[in-house]
Tab-separated table of C-alpha atoms and ligand atoms in Angstrom:
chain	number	residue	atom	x	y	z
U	1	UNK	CA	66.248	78.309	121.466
U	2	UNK	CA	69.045	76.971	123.457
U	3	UNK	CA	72.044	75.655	121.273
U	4	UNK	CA	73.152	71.891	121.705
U	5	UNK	CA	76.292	71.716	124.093
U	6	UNK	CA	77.090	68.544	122.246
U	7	UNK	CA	77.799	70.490	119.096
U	8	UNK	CA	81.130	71.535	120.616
U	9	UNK	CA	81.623	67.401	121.267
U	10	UNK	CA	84.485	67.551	118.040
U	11	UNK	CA	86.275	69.676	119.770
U	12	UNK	CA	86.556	67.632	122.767
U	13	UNK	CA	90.079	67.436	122.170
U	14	UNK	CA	91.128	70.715	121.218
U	15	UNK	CA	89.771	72.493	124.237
U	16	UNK	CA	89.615	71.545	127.864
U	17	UNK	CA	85.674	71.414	129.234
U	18	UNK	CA	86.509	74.938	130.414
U	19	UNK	CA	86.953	76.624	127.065
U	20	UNK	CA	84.010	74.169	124.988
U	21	UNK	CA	81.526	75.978	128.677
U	22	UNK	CA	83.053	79.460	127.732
U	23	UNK	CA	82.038	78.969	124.104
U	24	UNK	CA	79.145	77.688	125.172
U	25	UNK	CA	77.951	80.214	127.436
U	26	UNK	CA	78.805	82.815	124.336
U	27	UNK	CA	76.625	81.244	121.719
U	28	UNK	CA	73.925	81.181	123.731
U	29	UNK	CA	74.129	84.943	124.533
U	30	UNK	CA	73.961	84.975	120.544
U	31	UNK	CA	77.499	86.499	119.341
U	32	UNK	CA	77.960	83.335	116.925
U	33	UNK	CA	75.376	80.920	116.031
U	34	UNK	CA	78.551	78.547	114.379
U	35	UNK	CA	81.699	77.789	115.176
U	36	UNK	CA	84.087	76.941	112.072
U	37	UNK	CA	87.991	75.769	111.668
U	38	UNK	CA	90.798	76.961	112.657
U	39	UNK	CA	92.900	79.620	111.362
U	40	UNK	CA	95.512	79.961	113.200
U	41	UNK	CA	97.343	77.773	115.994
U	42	UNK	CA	99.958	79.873	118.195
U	43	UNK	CA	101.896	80.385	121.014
U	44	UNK	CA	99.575	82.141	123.252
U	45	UNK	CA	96.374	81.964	121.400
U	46	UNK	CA	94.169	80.043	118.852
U	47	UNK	CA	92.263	81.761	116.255
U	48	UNK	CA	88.917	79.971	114.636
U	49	UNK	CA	86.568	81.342	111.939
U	50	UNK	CA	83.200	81.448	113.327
U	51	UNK	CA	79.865	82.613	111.533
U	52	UNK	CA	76.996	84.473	113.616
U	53	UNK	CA	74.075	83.793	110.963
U	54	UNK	CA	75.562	85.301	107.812
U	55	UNK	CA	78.381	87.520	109.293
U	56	UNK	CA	82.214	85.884	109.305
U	57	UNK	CA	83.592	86.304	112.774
U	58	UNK	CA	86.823	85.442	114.545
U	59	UNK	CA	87.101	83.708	117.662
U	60	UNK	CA	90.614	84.478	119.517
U	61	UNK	CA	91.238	82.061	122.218
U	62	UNK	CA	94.153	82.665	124.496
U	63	UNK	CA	95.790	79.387	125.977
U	64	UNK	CA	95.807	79.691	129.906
U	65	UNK	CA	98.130	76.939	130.416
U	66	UNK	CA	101.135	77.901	128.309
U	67	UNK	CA	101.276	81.401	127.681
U	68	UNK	CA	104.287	83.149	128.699
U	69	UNK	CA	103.989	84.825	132.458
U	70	UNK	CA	106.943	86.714	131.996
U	71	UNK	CA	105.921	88.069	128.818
U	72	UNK	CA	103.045	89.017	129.939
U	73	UNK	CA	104.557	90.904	132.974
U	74	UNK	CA	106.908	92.880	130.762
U	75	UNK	CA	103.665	94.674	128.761
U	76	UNK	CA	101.265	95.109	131.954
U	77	UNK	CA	103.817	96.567	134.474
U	78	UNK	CA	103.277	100.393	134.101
U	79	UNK	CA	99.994	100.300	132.507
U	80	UNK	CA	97.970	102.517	134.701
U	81	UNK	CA	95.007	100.101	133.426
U	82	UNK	CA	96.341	97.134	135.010
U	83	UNK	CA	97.412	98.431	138.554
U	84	UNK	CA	97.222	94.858	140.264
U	85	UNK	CA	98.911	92.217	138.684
U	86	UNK	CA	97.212	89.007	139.913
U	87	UNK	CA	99.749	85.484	141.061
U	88	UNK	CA	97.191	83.842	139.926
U	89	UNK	CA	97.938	82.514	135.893
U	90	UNK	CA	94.367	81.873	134.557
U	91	UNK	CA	92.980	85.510	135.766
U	92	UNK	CA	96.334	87.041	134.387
U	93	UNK	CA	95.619	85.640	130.967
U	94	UNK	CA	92.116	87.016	131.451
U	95	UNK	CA	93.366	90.424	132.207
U	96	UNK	CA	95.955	90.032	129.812
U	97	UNK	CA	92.839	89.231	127.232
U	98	UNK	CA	91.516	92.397	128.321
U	99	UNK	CA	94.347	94.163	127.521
U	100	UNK	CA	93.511	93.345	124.364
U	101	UNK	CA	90.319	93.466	123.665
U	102	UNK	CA	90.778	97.287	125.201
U	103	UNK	CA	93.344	97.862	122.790
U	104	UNK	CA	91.485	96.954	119.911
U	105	UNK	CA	88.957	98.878	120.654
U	106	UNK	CA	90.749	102.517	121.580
U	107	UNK	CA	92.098	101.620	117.909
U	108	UNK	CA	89.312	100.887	116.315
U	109	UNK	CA	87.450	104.371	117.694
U	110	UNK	CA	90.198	106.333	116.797
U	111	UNK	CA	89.923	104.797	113.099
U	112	UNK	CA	93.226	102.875	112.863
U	113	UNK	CA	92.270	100.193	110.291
U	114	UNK	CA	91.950	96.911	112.502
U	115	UNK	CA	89.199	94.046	112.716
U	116	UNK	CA	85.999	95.336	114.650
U	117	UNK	CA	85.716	94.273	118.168
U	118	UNK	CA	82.146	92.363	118.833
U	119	UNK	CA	82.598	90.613	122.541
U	120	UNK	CA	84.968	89.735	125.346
U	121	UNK	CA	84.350	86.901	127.804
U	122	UNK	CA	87.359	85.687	130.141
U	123	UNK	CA	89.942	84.363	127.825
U	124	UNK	CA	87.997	84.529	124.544
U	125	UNK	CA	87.624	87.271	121.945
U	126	UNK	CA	85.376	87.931	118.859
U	127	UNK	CA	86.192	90.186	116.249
U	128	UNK	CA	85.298	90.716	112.944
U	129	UNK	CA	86.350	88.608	110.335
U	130	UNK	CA	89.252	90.288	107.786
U	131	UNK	CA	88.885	88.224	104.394
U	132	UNK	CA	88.528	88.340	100.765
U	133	UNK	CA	85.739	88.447	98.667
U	134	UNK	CA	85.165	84.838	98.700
U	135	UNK	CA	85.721	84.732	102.755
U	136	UNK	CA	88.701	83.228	103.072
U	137	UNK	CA	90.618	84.941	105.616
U	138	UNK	CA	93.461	87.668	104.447
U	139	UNK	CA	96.493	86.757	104.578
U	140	UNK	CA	99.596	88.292	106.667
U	141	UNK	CA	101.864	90.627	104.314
U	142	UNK	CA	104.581	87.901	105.206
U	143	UNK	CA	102.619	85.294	103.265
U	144	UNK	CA	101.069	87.307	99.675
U	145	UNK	CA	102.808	86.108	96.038
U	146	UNK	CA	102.249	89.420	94.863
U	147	UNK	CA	102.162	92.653	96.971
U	148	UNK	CA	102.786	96.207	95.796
U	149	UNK	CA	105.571	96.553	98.339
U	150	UNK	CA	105.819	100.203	98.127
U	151	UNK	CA	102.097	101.232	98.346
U	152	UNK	CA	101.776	98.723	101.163
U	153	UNK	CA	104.865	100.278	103.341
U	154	UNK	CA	103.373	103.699	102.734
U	155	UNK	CA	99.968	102.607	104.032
U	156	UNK	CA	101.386	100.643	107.095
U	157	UNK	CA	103.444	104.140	108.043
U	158	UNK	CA	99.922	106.013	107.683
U	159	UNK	CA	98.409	103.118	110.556
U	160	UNK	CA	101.092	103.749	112.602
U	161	UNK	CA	101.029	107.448	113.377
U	162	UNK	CA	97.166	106.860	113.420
U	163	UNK	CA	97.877	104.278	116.194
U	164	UNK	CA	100.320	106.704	117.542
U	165	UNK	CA	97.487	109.426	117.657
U	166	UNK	CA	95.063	107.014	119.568
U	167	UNK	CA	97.290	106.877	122.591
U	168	UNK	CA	99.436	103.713	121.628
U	169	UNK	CA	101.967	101.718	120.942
U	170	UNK	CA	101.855	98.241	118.997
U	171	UNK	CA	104.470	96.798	120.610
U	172	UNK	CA	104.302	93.764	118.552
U	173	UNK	CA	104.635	95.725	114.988
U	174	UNK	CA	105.409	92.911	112.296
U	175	UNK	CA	105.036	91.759	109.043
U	176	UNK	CA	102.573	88.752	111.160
U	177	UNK	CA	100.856	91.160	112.793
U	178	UNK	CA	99.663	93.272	109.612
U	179	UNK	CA	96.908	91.865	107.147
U	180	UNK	CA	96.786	92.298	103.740
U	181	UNK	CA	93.019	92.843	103.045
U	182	UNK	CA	92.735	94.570	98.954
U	183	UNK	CA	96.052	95.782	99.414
U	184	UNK	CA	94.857	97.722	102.751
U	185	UNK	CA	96.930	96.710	105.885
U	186	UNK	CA	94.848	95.535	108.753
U	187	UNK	CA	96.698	95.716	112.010
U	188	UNK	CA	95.717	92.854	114.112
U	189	UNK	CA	97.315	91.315	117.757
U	190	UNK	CA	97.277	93.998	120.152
U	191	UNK	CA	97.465	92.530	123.724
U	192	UNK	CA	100.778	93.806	124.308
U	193	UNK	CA	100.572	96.896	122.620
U	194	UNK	CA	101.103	99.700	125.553
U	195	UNK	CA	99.487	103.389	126.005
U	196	UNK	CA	102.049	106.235	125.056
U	197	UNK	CA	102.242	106.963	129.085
U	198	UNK	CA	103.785	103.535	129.398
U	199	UNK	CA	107.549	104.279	130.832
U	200	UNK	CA	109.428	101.952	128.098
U	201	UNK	CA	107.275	103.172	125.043
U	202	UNK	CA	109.914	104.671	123.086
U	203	UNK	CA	112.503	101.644	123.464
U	204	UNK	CA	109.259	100.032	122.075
U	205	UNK	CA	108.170	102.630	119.095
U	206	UNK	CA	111.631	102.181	118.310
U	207	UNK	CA	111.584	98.739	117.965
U	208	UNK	CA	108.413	98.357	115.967
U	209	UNK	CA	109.746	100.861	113.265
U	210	UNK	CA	113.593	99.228	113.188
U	211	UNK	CA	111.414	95.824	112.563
U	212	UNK	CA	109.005	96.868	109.778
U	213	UNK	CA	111.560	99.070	107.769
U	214	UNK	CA	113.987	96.132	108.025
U	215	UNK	CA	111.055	94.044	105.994
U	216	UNK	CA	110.301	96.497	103.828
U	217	UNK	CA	113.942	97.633	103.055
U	218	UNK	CA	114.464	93.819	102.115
U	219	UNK	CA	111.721	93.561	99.847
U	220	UNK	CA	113.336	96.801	98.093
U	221	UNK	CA	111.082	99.371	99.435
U	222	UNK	CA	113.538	102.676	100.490
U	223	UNK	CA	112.378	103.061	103.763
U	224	UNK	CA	112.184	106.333	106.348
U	225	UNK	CA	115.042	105.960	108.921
U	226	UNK	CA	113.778	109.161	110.231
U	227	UNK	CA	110.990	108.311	111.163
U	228	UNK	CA	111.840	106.826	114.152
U	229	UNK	CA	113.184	110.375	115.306
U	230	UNK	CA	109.724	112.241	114.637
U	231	UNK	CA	107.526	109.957	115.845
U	232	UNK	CA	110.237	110.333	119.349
U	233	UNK	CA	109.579	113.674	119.052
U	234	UNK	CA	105.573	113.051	118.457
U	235	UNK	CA	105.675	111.184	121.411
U	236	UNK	CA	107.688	113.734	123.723
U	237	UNK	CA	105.216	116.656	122.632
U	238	UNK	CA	102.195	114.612	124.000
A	301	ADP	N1	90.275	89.244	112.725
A	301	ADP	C1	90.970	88.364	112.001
A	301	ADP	N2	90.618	88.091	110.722
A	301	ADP	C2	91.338	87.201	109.987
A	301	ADP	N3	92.402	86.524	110.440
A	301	ADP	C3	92.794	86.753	111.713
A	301	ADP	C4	92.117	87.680	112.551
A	301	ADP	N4	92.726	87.699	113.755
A	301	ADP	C5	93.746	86.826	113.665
A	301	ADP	N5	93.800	86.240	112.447
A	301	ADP	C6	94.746	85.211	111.992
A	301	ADP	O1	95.275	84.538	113.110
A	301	ADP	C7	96.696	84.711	113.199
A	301	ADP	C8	97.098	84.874	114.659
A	301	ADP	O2	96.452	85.995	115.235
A	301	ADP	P1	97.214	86.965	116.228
A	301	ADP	O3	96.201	87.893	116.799
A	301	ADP	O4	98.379	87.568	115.542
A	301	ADP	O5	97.661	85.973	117.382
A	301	ADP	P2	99.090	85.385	117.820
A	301	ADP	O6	100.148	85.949	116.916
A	301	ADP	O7	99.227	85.849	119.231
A	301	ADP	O8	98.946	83.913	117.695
A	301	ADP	C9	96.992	85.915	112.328
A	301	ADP	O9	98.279	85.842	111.766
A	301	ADP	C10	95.933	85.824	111.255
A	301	ADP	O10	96.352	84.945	110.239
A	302	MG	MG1	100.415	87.607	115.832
């Protein structure tokens, strides 16, 4: 049975027609049967909790009128995946999407902990859910009470040569970026993470490890300065 286009009526003025057509078009191919709140409003993209009959899904949304062109630019020059980069805005924030979505999922096969991919349409991507036994979405390390800062930092470390080992680079590698689901970090946000062959990638390894030591280091944690150094030299070696 065909869903109701009117059901996406509330969100009239949230989304443009475009976006309430894309979602649309997806719940009628049957990824999500309803779409919930939001969880998160950014920069570049929304992020709404959606349910596909029992199953918790997120809905990523990327904003194709305000997103950052040059930004964008900076992480899909020298990605052999992305030869042509398009003038025209709304298909670059579909490729940049993509980029994404391919990320995600060259993670999630090579077993870095990060949300399941389920579907990419144009702008829009679902994923699975991260959340806590009652559903309610996990929170970013930035934002739990209590944390076991040391276990967490040695976990993170652990996802990071694992995403190293996949072929990539976050790029984006933050105390946002990383979920705390059962004191397990989740790495989520990977459109401008970069493949190892990229030609900046260890100005950006670099930069990812200087950030996340510098949060753990201030929430007491002694940190691996070295690190940075090895995983130079992992890199190199590839
Ligand atoms: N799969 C997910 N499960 C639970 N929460 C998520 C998920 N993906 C994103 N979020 C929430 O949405 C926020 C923004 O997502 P993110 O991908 O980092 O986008 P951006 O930082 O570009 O706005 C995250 O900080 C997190 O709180
Ligand atoms: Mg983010």
């Amino acid at each position: 049975m065909k869903k109701h286009k009117e059901e996406f009526d509330i969100y009239a003025g949230v989304f443009d027609n475009y976006t309430i057509n894309l979602l649309y078009q997806i719940m009628n191919k049957g990824y999500f049967t309803e779409f919930k709140g939001i969880i998160s409003e950014g920069k570049e993209a929304n992020v709404f909790l959606a349910k596909n009959n029992k199953k918790f899904l997120a809905i990523k949304i990327f904003k194709t009128e305000t997103s950052s062109f040059r930004r964008i630019k900076e992480y899909m020059l020298g990605d052999p995946r992305f030869p042509r980069i398009t003038k025209n805005f709304r298909k670059l924030v579909f490729l940049w999407t993509q980029k994404e979505y391919k990320n995600l999922m060259r993670a999630y096969e090579k077993g870095v902990s990060v949300p399941k991919p389920i579907y990419n349409l144009k702008n829009v991507i679902l994923m699975e859910l991260i959340h806590d036994k009652n559903f309610n979405p996990s929170p970013p390390i930035n934002k739990c009470k209590s944390l076991n800062y040391k276990k967490m930092y040695s976990l993170v470390i652990k996802e990071y040569e694992k995403i190293l080992d996949s072929g990539l680079v976050h790029a984006d590698f933050s105390e946002y970026n990383i979920l705390n689901r059962n004191n397990k970090p989740v790495i989520i946000d990977w459109a401008q993470a970069i493949l190892i062959e990229h030609p900046r990638v260890l100005e950006f390894m670099e930069r990812d490890l200087v950030n996340i030591n510098k949060w753990f280091k201030n929430k007491g944690v002694i940190v691996n300065d070295e690190l940075i150094d090895k995983f130079k030299r992992k890199i190199i070696e590839k």
